[in-house]
Amino acid sequence: MALELYRDKNHACIMFTDLIEEDGQAVQANQFLIVDDDTGAIIDPGGNLAFNELFMGMSKHFPPSKLSYIIASHADPDIIASLDRWMSTTQASLVISRVWERFAPHFTKVGKTENRVIGVPDGGGHLPLGRHELVLLPAHFMHSEGNFHFYDPVSRILFTGDLGVSMTSGAEARIPVTDLGPHIPRMEGFHRRYMVSNKILRLWVRMARQLDIAMLVPQHGAPIMGKKAINDFLDWIENLMCGIDLFDDRAYQIPTTHIDPVTRQLRPALRAVNA
């Protein structure tokens, strides 16, 4: 079921949270539709697991044949593995970092992306959308080398990809977080591993504090809504040690465990027994 994050007579932001079966085999992921008058864009449409449900679900709000953009925060499979099907069923252009511009065609059949990729420079930019525009904000190394977040000045929603992610079910992802404290345990492990360094987080926070944000919406888990919760989130990640901050030589050792392909478990190396 679609969740309206914002709607006025000309503009809408719609979120899909439960298009992937929650059987533990694939991570929960959100997809987004933004409509301004007669122009539409999908943000982070996901993989093939979500395609059919998203295509049918968005059709109730906007005709897929009229989509202008498929917008990707980066090139992970849960972001755009379904690209071939979107390139086949719509006339939309792919908007993605220049870092991934020549990698994205590997998701499609030969020729599907020809003259249909808008490569975004590292500094980002303003992308026309109907009578308004989306601001493509640099978010490199959070966690991808070429990564962008998307700010919608009309709804004041900041779509943050893998920043602000929480580990929840699709149903839980529909409930905005207004009190950050109890929510941090659902975010902390992910951010410590997937964000590259505290330096990057601090640089991003400095930029983000200049925006008027009503809601921060990640690609996994629940939105963060309200000035206090958003400020608390910015304070939290500004001081979070993560990624390479936490790694040392213990992470780079010749492995001794063995992978059992039958049980899919790890087992320690056998030790010689002295006679």
PDB file of C-alpha atoms in Angstrom:
ATOM      1  CA  MET A   1       0.000   0.000   0.000  1.00  0.00           C
ATOM      2  CA  ALA A   2       1.255   3.474  -0.891  1.00  0.00           C
ATOM      3  CA  LEU A   3       1.845   6.059   1.810  1.00  0.00           C
ATOM      4  CA  GLU A   4       1.424   9.735   0.983  1.00  0.00           C
ATOM      5  CA  LEU A   5       4.287  11.684   2.516  1.00  0.00           C
ATOM      6  CA  TYR A   6       3.038  14.942   0.996  1.00  0.00           C
ATOM      7  CA  ARG A   7       0.258  16.118  -1.300  1.00  0.00           C
ATOM      8  CA  ASP A   8      -1.139  19.399  -2.541  1.00  0.00           C
ATOM      9  CA  LYS A   9      -3.158  20.077  -5.685  1.00  0.00           C
ATOM     10  CA  ASN A  10      -0.068  20.061  -7.924  1.00  0.00           C
ATOM     11  CA  HIS A  11       2.590  18.074  -6.084  1.00  0.00           C
ATOM     12  CA  ALA A  12       2.812  14.680  -4.382  1.00  0.00           C
ATOM     13  CA  CYS A  13       5.451  12.499  -2.734  1.00  0.00           C
ATOM     14  CA  ILE A  14       4.451   8.855  -2.333  1.00  0.00           C
ATOM     15  CA  MET A  15       6.341   6.091  -0.533  1.00  0.00           C
ATOM     16  CA  PHE A  16       6.108   2.320  -1.003  1.00  0.00           C
ATOM     17  CA  THR A  17       7.465   0.280   1.912  1.00  0.00           C
ATOM     18  CA  ASP A  18       6.179  -3.281   1.600  1.00  0.00           C
ATOM     19  CA  LEU A  19       6.647  -4.408  -1.997  1.00  0.00           C
ATOM     20  CA  ILE A  20       9.195  -7.071  -1.071  1.00  0.00           C
ATOM     21  CA  GLU A  21       8.095 -10.220   0.746  1.00  0.00           C
ATOM     22  CA  GLU A  22       9.392 -10.189   4.293  1.00  0.00           C
ATOM     23  CA  ASP A  23      10.809 -13.698   4.311  1.00  0.00           C
ATOM     24  CA  GLY A  24      14.293 -12.723   5.416  1.00  0.00           C
ATOM     25  CA  GLN A  25      15.903 -13.361   2.038  1.00  0.00           C
ATOM     26  CA  ALA A  26      16.024  -9.705   0.956  1.00  0.00           C
ATOM     27  CA  VAL A  27      16.366  -6.494   2.904  1.00  0.00           C
ATOM     28  CA  GLN A  28      13.297  -4.274   3.278  1.00  0.00           C
ATOM     29  CA  ALA A  29      13.478  -1.337   0.875  1.00  0.00           C
ATOM     30  CA  ASN A  30      11.453   1.799   0.170  1.00  0.00           C
ATOM     31  CA  GLN A  31      10.648   3.207  -3.261  1.00  0.00           C
ATOM     32  CA  PHE A  32       9.398   6.719  -4.000  1.00  0.00           C
ATOM     33  CA  LEU A  33       7.249   8.474  -6.584  1.00  0.00           C
ATOM     34  CA  ILE A  34       7.334  12.270  -6.941  1.00  0.00           C
ATOM     35  CA  VAL A  35       4.756  13.980  -9.133  1.00  0.00           C
ATOM     36  CA  ASP A  36       4.634  17.656 -10.052  1.00  0.00           C
ATOM     37  CA  ASP A  37       1.713  18.499 -12.350  1.00  0.00           C
ATOM     38  CA  ASP A  38       2.163  16.173 -15.336  1.00  0.00           C
ATOM     39  CA  THR A  39       5.790  15.220 -14.616  1.00  0.00           C
ATOM     40  CA  GLY A  40       6.797  12.174 -12.590  1.00  0.00           C
ATOM     41  CA  ALA A  41       9.972  10.611 -11.239  1.00  0.00           C
ATOM     42  CA  ILE A  42      10.751   7.387  -9.397  1.00  0.00           C
ATOM     43  CA  ILE A  43      13.533   7.509  -6.806  1.00  0.00           C
ATOM     44  CA  ASP A  44      15.473   4.293  -6.105  1.00  0.00           C
ATOM     45  CA  PRO A  45      13.023   1.907  -7.823  1.00  0.00           C
ATOM     46  CA  GLY A  46      14.689  -1.208  -6.441  1.00  0.00           C
ATOM     47  CA  GLY A  47      15.361  -4.627  -7.869  1.00  0.00           C
ATOM     48  CA  ASN A  48      13.265  -7.113  -9.780  1.00  0.00           C
ATOM     49  CA  LEU A  49      11.627  -8.268  -6.543  1.00  0.00           C
ATOM     50  CA  ALA A  50       9.800  -4.932  -6.349  1.00  0.00           C
ATOM     51  CA  PHE A  51       9.218  -4.114 -10.016  1.00  0.00           C
ATOM     52  CA  ASN A  52       5.771  -5.594 -10.682  1.00  0.00           C
ATOM     53  CA  GLU A  53       4.205  -4.297  -7.476  1.00  0.00           C
ATOM     54  CA  LEU A  54       5.773  -0.858  -7.879  1.00  0.00           C
ATOM     55  CA  PHE A  55       4.716  -0.565 -11.509  1.00  0.00           C
ATOM     56  CA  MET A  56       1.110  -1.444 -10.645  1.00  0.00           C
ATOM     57  CA  GLY A  57       1.107   0.593  -7.444  1.00  0.00           C
ATOM     58  CA  MET A  58       2.407   3.783  -9.013  1.00  0.00           C
ATOM     59  CA  SER A  59      -0.071   3.414 -11.897  1.00  0.00           C
ATOM     60  CA  LYS A  60      -2.832   4.385  -9.466  1.00  0.00           C
ATOM     61  CA  HIS A  61      -1.119   7.750  -8.981  1.00  0.00           C
ATOM     62  CA  PHE A  62       0.748   8.457 -12.210  1.00  0.00           C
ATOM     63  CA  PRO A  63       0.975   6.683 -15.600  1.00  0.00           C
ATOM     64  CA  PRO A  64       4.375   4.946 -15.898  1.00  0.00           C
ATOM     65  CA  SER A  65       4.440   5.748 -19.621  1.00  0.00           C
ATOM     66  CA  LYS A  66       4.776   9.445 -18.706  1.00  0.00           C
ATOM     67  CA  LEU A  67       7.674   9.071 -16.270  1.00  0.00           C
ATOM     68  CA  SER A  68      10.469  11.551 -16.973  1.00  0.00           C
ATOM     69  CA  TYR A  69      13.137  10.169 -14.656  1.00  0.00           C
ATOM     70  CA  ILE A  70      14.376   7.072 -12.907  1.00  0.00           C
ATOM     71  CA  ILE A  71      16.565   8.617 -10.202  1.00  0.00           C
ATOM     72  CA  ALA A  72      19.190   6.504  -8.425  1.00  0.00           C
ATOM     73  CA  SER A  73      21.059   7.548  -5.312  1.00  0.00           C
ATOM     74  CA  HIS A  74      23.781   5.049  -6.297  1.00  0.00           C
ATOM     75  CA  ALA A  75      24.129   1.777  -8.210  1.00  0.00           C
ATOM     76  CA  ASP A  76      23.468  -0.976  -5.661  1.00  0.00           C
ATOM     77  CA  PRO A  77      21.145  -3.820  -6.737  1.00  0.00           C
ATOM     78  CA  ASP A  78      18.430  -2.833  -4.236  1.00  0.00           C
ATOM     79  CA  ILE A  79      18.485   0.606  -5.912  1.00  0.00           C
ATOM     80  CA  ILE A  80      18.340  -0.131  -9.654  1.00  0.00           C
ATOM     81  CA  ALA A  81      18.664  -3.852 -10.420  1.00  0.00           C
ATOM     82  CA  SER A  82      15.273  -3.531 -12.170  1.00  0.00           C
ATOM     83  CA  LEU A  83      16.668  -0.892 -14.551  1.00  0.00           C
ATOM     84  CA  ASP A  84      16.257  -3.050 -17.667  1.00  0.00           C
ATOM     85  CA  ARG A  85      12.532  -3.368 -17.066  1.00  0.00           C
ATOM     86  CA  TRP A  86      12.080   0.368 -16.471  1.00  0.00           C
ATOM     87  CA  MET A  87      14.051   1.150 -19.622  1.00  0.00           C
ATOM     88  CA  SER A  88      11.787  -1.260 -21.540  1.00  0.00           C
ATOM     89  CA  THR A  89       8.429  -0.095 -20.187  1.00  0.00           C
ATOM     90  CA  THR A  90       8.963   3.689 -19.987  1.00  0.00           C
ATOM     91  CA  GLN A  91      10.713   6.480 -21.859  1.00  0.00           C
ATOM     92  CA  ALA A  92      12.323   7.797 -18.668  1.00  0.00           C
ATOM     93  CA  SER A  93      15.945   8.876 -18.401  1.00  0.00           C
ATOM     94  CA  LEU A  94      18.212   7.439 -15.728  1.00  0.00           C
ATOM     95  CA  VAL A  95      19.669  10.069 -13.397  1.00  0.00           C
ATOM     96  CA  ILE A  96      22.774   8.779 -11.612  1.00  0.00           C
ATOM     97  CA  SER A  97      26.253   9.852 -10.548  1.00  0.00           C
ATOM     98  CA  ARG A  98      28.814  10.121 -13.317  1.00  0.00           C
ATOM     99  CA  VAL A  99      30.846   7.639 -11.283  1.00  0.00           C
ATOM    100  CA  TRP A 100      28.235   4.973 -12.146  1.00  0.00           C
ATOM    101  CA  GLU A 101      27.157   6.268 -15.568  1.00  0.00           C
ATOM    102  CA  ARG A 102      29.034   3.572 -17.494  1.00  0.00           C
ATOM    103  CA  PHE A 103      28.377   0.815 -14.941  1.00  0.00           C
ATOM    104  CA  ALA A 104      24.578   1.110 -14.855  1.00  0.00           C
ATOM    105  CA  PRO A 105      24.168  -0.266 -18.429  1.00  0.00           C
ATOM    106  CA  HIS A 106      25.353  -3.634 -17.071  1.00  0.00           C
ATOM    107  CA  PHE A 107      21.868  -3.949 -15.548  1.00  0.00           C
ATOM    108  CA  THR A 108      20.248  -3.765 -18.995  1.00  0.00           C
ATOM    109  CA  LYS A 109      20.274  -5.320 -22.423  1.00  0.00           C
ATOM    110  CA  VAL A 110      22.587  -3.760 -24.991  1.00  0.00           C
ATOM    111  CA  GLY A 111      21.462  -0.328 -26.138  1.00  0.00           C
ATOM    112  CA  LYS A 112      18.674   0.181 -23.601  1.00  0.00           C
ATOM    113  CA  THR A 113      20.404   3.130 -21.930  1.00  0.00           C
ATOM    114  CA  GLU A 114      21.765   4.780 -25.070  1.00  0.00           C
ATOM    115  CA  ASN A 115      21.128   8.554 -24.885  1.00  0.00           C
ATOM    116  CA  ARG A 116      18.999   7.968 -21.774  1.00  0.00           C
ATOM    117  CA  VAL A 117      21.497   8.522 -18.946  1.00  0.00           C
ATOM    118  CA  ILE A 118      21.923  11.878 -17.201  1.00  0.00           C
ATOM    119  CA  GLY A 119      25.274  11.719 -15.426  1.00  0.00           C
ATOM    120  CA  VAL A 120      25.374  13.929 -12.333  1.00  0.00           C
ATOM    121  CA  PRO A 121      28.715  15.629 -11.567  1.00  0.00           C
ATOM    122  CA  ASP A 122      30.203  15.261  -8.097  1.00  0.00           C
ATOM    123  CA  GLY A 123      28.936  18.686  -7.070  1.00  0.00           C
ATOM    124  CA  GLY A 124      25.306  17.750  -7.768  1.00  0.00           C
ATOM    125  CA  GLY A 125      22.798  20.137  -9.337  1.00  0.00           C
ATOM    126  CA  HIS A 126      19.178  21.215  -9.752  1.00  0.00           C
ATOM    127  CA  LEU A 127      16.993  18.894 -11.838  1.00  0.00           C
ATOM    128  CA  PRO A 128      13.782  20.333 -13.384  1.00  0.00           C
ATOM    129  CA  LEU A 129      10.648  18.492 -12.289  1.00  0.00           C
ATOM    130  CA  GLY A 130       7.412  19.961 -13.597  1.00  0.00           C
ATOM    131  CA  ARG A 131       7.137  23.565 -12.418  1.00  0.00           C
ATOM    132  CA  HIS A 132       9.696  22.968  -9.708  1.00  0.00           C
ATOM    133  CA  GLU A 133      12.965  21.092  -9.306  1.00  0.00           C
ATOM    134  CA  LEU A 134      14.812  18.539  -7.222  1.00  0.00           C
ATOM    135  CA  VAL A 135      18.126  19.414  -5.618  1.00  0.00           C
ATOM    136  CA  LEU A 136      20.687  16.641  -6.133  1.00  0.00           C
ATOM    137  CA  LEU A 137      22.935  16.880  -3.073  1.00  0.00           C
ATOM    138  CA  PRO A 138      26.432  15.372  -2.830  1.00  0.00           C
ATOM    139  CA  ALA A 139      26.459  12.421  -0.421  1.00  0.00           C
ATOM    140  CA  HIS A 140      29.590  10.620  -1.541  1.00  0.00           C
ATOM    141  CA  PHE A 141      30.910   7.713   0.569  1.00  0.00           C
ATOM    142  CA  MET A 142      27.610   7.385   2.442  1.00  0.00           C
ATOM    143  CA  HIS A 143      28.143   4.645   1.557  1.00  0.00           C
ATOM    144  CA  SER A 144      28.856   4.690  -2.175  1.00  0.00           C
ATOM    145  CA  GLU A 145      31.711   6.455  -3.977  1.00  0.00           C
ATOM    146  CA  GLY A 146      29.237   8.234  -6.234  1.00  0.00           C
ATOM    147  CA  ASN A 147      26.175   8.963  -4.117  1.00  0.00           C
ATOM    148  CA  PHE A 148      23.443  11.601  -4.018  1.00  0.00           C
ATOM    149  CA  HIS A 149      20.546  12.603  -1.811  1.00  0.00           C
ATOM    150  CA  PHE A 150      17.480  14.366  -3.185  1.00  0.00           C
ATOM    151  CA  TYR A 151      15.842  17.410  -1.627  1.00  0.00           C
ATOM    152  CA  ASP A 152      12.334  18.379  -2.670  1.00  0.00           C
ATOM    153  CA  PRO A 153      11.845  22.087  -1.817  1.00  0.00           C
ATOM    154  CA  VAL A 154       8.059  21.846  -2.171  1.00  0.00           C
ATOM    155  CA  SER A 155       7.468  19.120   0.425  1.00  0.00           C
ATOM    156  CA  ARG A 156      10.745  19.897   2.254  1.00  0.00           C
ATOM    157  CA  ILE A 157      11.517  16.166   2.197  1.00  0.00           C
ATOM    158  CA  LEU A 158      15.129  15.031   2.002  1.00  0.00           C
ATOM    159  CA  PHE A 159      15.464  11.564   0.462  1.00  0.00           C
ATOM    160  CA  THR A 160      18.673  10.182   1.986  1.00  0.00           C
ATOM    161  CA  GLY A 161      19.289   6.756   0.464  1.00  0.00           C
ATOM    162  CA  ASP A 162      21.347   4.702   2.920  1.00  0.00           C
ATOM    163  CA  LEU A 163      21.730   7.490   5.468  1.00  0.00           C
ATOM    164  CA  GLY A 164      19.172   7.327   8.257  1.00  0.00           C
ATOM    165  CA  VAL A 165      18.436   3.668   7.509  1.00  0.00           C
ATOM    166  CA  SER A 166      16.765   1.568  10.183  1.00  0.00           C
ATOM    167  CA  MET A 167      16.199  -2.170  10.263  1.00  0.00           C
ATOM    168  CA  THR A 168      12.412  -2.527  10.296  1.00  0.00           C
ATOM    169  CA  SER A 169       9.573  -4.359   8.607  1.00  0.00           C
ATOM    170  CA  GLY A 170       7.633  -2.799   5.755  1.00  0.00           C
ATOM    171  CA  ALA A 171       4.748  -2.070   8.105  1.00  0.00           C
ATOM    172  CA  GLU A 172       7.026  -0.413  10.668  1.00  0.00           C
ATOM    173  CA  ALA A 173       8.616   1.693   7.929  1.00  0.00           C
ATOM    174  CA  ARG A 174       5.261   3.424   7.427  1.00  0.00           C
ATOM    175  CA  ILE A 175       5.363   4.998  10.899  1.00  0.00           C
ATOM    176  CA  PRO A 176       7.467   8.191  11.036  1.00  0.00           C
ATOM    177  CA  VAL A 177       9.941   8.510  13.904  1.00  0.00           C
ATOM    178  CA  THR A 178       9.443  11.653  15.991  1.00  0.00           C
ATOM    179  CA  ASP A 179      11.558  10.617  19.012  1.00  0.00           C
ATOM    180  CA  LEU A 180      15.052   9.612  17.919  1.00  0.00           C
ATOM    181  CA  GLY A 181      16.419   8.126  21.154  1.00  0.00           C
ATOM    182  CA  PRO A 182      14.527   4.805  21.138  1.00  0.00           C
ATOM    183  CA  HIS A 183      15.130   4.524  17.383  1.00  0.00           C
ATOM    184  CA  ILE A 184      18.946   4.673  17.488  1.00  0.00           C
ATOM    185  CA  PRO A 185      19.454   0.938  18.250  1.00  0.00           C
ATOM    186  CA  ARG A 186      17.738   0.166  14.928  1.00  0.00           C
ATOM    187  CA  MET A 187      20.167   2.438  13.063  1.00  0.00           C
ATOM    188  CA  GLU A 188      23.484   2.171  14.864  1.00  0.00           C
ATOM    189  CA  GLY A 189      24.891  -1.131  13.575  1.00  0.00           C
ATOM    190  CA  PHE A 190      24.102  -0.284   9.973  1.00  0.00           C
ATOM    191  CA  HIS A 191      25.640   3.183  10.122  1.00  0.00           C
ATOM    192  CA  ARG A 192      28.805   2.046  11.887  1.00  0.00           C
ATOM    193  CA  ARG A 193      29.468  -0.465   9.106  1.00  0.00           C
ATOM    194  CA  TYR A 194      28.100   1.181   5.950  1.00  0.00           C
ATOM    195  CA  MET A 195      29.131   4.821   6.438  1.00  0.00           C
ATOM    196  CA  VAL A 196      32.768   5.335   5.485  1.00  0.00           C
ATOM    197  CA  SER A 197      34.031   7.739   8.165  1.00  0.00           C
ATOM    198  CA  ASN A 198      33.056  10.373  10.683  1.00  0.00           C
ATOM    199  CA  LYS A 199      34.798  12.996   8.547  1.00  0.00           C
ATOM    200  CA  ILE A 200      32.306  12.391   5.725  1.00  0.00           C
ATOM    201  CA  LEU A 201      29.353  12.531   8.117  1.00  0.00           C
ATOM    202  CA  ARG A 202      30.515  15.850   9.576  1.00  0.00           C
ATOM    203  CA  LEU A 203      30.924  17.392   6.128  1.00  0.00           C
ATOM    204  CA  TRP A 204      27.448  16.228   5.112  1.00  0.00           C
ATOM    205  CA  VAL A 205      25.841  17.520   8.316  1.00  0.00           C
ATOM    206  CA  ARG A 206      27.381  20.958   7.734  1.00  0.00           C
ATOM    207  CA  MET A 207      25.653  21.044   4.344  1.00  0.00           C
ATOM    208  CA  ALA A 208      22.349  19.559   5.538  1.00  0.00           C
ATOM    209  CA  ARG A 209      21.921  22.096   8.340  1.00  0.00           C
ATOM    210  CA  GLN A 210      21.472  24.774   5.667  1.00  0.00           C
ATOM    211  CA  LEU A 211      18.251  23.120   4.416  1.00  0.00           C
ATOM    212  CA  ASP A 212      14.726  23.519   5.735  1.00  0.00           C
ATOM    213  CA  ILE A 213      13.876  19.830   6.285  1.00  0.00           C
ATOM    214  CA  ALA A 214      10.422  18.663   7.347  1.00  0.00           C
ATOM    215  CA  MET A 215      11.151  14.967   6.896  1.00  0.00           C
ATOM    216  CA  LEU A 216      14.227  12.851   6.316  1.00  0.00           C
ATOM    217  CA  VAL A 217      13.326   9.690   4.391  1.00  0.00           C
ATOM    218  CA  PRO A 218      15.820   6.825   3.909  1.00  0.00           C
ATOM    219  CA  GLN A 219      15.689   3.968   1.437  1.00  0.00           C
ATOM    220  CA  HIS A 220      15.311   1.367   4.210  1.00  0.00           C
ATOM    221  CA  GLY A 221      13.152   1.776   7.287  1.00  0.00           C
ATOM    222  CA  ALA A 222      11.131   4.618   8.750  1.00  0.00           C
ATOM    223  CA  PRO A 223      11.157   8.352   7.958  1.00  0.00           C
ATOM    224  CA  ILE A 224      12.417  10.776  10.593  1.00  0.00           C
ATOM    225  CA  MET A 225       9.981  13.651  11.001  1.00  0.00           C
ATOM    226  CA  GLY A 226       9.898  16.933  12.914  1.00  0.00           C
ATOM    227  CA  LYS A 227      12.519  19.525  13.739  1.00  0.00           C
ATOM    228  CA  LYS A 228      13.610  17.970  17.040  1.00  0.00           C
ATOM    229  CA  ALA A 229      14.038  14.428  15.736  1.00  0.00           C
ATOM    230  CA  ILE A 230      15.877  15.653  12.641  1.00  0.00           C
ATOM    231  CA  ASN A 231      18.216  17.847  14.683  1.00  0.00           C
ATOM    232  CA  ASP A 232      18.831  14.960  17.077  1.00  0.00           C
ATOM    233  CA  PHE A 233      19.702  12.752  14.101  1.00  0.00           C
ATOM    234  CA  LEU A 234      22.155  15.335  12.744  1.00  0.00           C
ATOM    235  CA  ASP A 235      23.762  15.633  16.185  1.00  0.00           C
ATOM    236  CA  TRP A 236      24.010  11.856  16.461  1.00  0.00           C
ATOM    237  CA  ILE A 237      25.677  11.153  13.123  1.00  0.00           C
ATOM    238  CA  GLU A 238      27.928  14.213  13.445  1.00  0.00           C
ATOM    239  CA  ASN A 239      29.630  12.442  16.340  1.00  0.00           C
ATOM    240  CA  LEU A 240      29.380   8.831  15.146  1.00  0.00           C
ATOM    241  CA  MET A 241      32.564   6.851  14.627  1.00  0.00           C
ATOM    242  CA  CYS A 242      32.079   4.478  11.715  1.00  0.00           C
ATOM    243  CA  GLY A 243      33.666   2.656   8.796  1.00  0.00           C
ATOM    244  CA  ILE A 244      37.415   3.141   8.607  1.00  0.00           C
ATOM    245  CA  ASP A 245      37.391   4.884  12.000  1.00  0.00           C
ATOM    246  CA  LEU A 246      36.740   1.469  13.551  1.00  0.00           C
ATOM    247  CA  PHE A 247      39.079  -0.695  11.461  1.00  0.00           C
ATOM    248  CA  ASP A 248      42.651  -1.667  12.291  1.00  0.00           C
ATOM    249  CA  ASP A 249      45.034  -4.501  11.405  1.00  0.00           C
ATOM    250  CA  ARG A 250      42.786  -7.048  13.120  1.00  0.00           C
ATOM    251  CA  ALA A 251      40.371  -6.722  10.173  1.00  0.00           C
ATOM    252  CA  TYR A 252      43.083  -7.644   7.652  1.00  0.00           C
ATOM    253  CA  GLN A 253      44.389 -11.087   8.565  1.00  0.00           C
ATOM    254  CA  ILE A 254      44.783 -14.276   6.537  1.00  0.00           C
ATOM    255  CA  PRO A 255      41.534 -16.129   7.324  1.00  0.00           C
ATOM    256  CA  THR A 256      41.552 -19.386   9.274  1.00  0.00           C
ATOM    257  CA  THR A 257      37.870 -20.302   9.141  1.00  0.00           C
ATOM    258  CA  HIS A 258      36.350 -22.539   6.477  1.00  0.00           C
ATOM    259  CA  ILE A 259      33.017 -22.054   4.722  1.00  0.00           C
ATOM    260  CA  ASP A 260      30.843 -25.176   4.601  1.00  0.00           C
ATOM    261  CA  PRO A 261      28.820 -24.923   1.341  1.00  0.00           C
ATOM    262  CA  VAL A 262      26.257 -27.451   2.600  1.00  0.00           C
ATOM    263  CA  THR A 263      25.388 -25.920   5.967  1.00  0.00           C
ATOM    264  CA  ARG A 264      26.428 -22.393   4.862  1.00  0.00           C
ATOM    265  CA  GLN A 265      28.156 -22.078   8.201  1.00  0.00           C
ATOM    266  CA  LEU A 266      31.702 -21.180   9.172  1.00  0.00           C
ATOM    267  CA  ARG A 267      33.850 -23.689  10.999  1.00  0.00           C
ATOM    268  CA  PRO A 268      37.282 -23.162  12.548  1.00  0.00           C
ATOM    269  CA  ALA A 269      40.371 -24.658  11.000  1.00  0.00           C
ATOM    270  CA  LEU A 270      41.298 -28.147  12.220  1.00  0.00           C
ATOM    271  CA  ARG A 271      44.261 -28.203  14.556  1.00  0.00           C
ATOM    272  CA  ALA A 272      46.936 -30.861  14.424  1.00  0.00           C
ATOM    273  CA  VAL A 273      46.946 -33.156  17.449  1.00  0.00           C
ATOM    274  CA  ASN A 274      50.357 -34.047  18.834  1.00  0.00           C
ATOM    275  CA  ALA A 275      50.955 -37.780  18.886  1.00  0.00           C
TER     276      ALA A 275
END
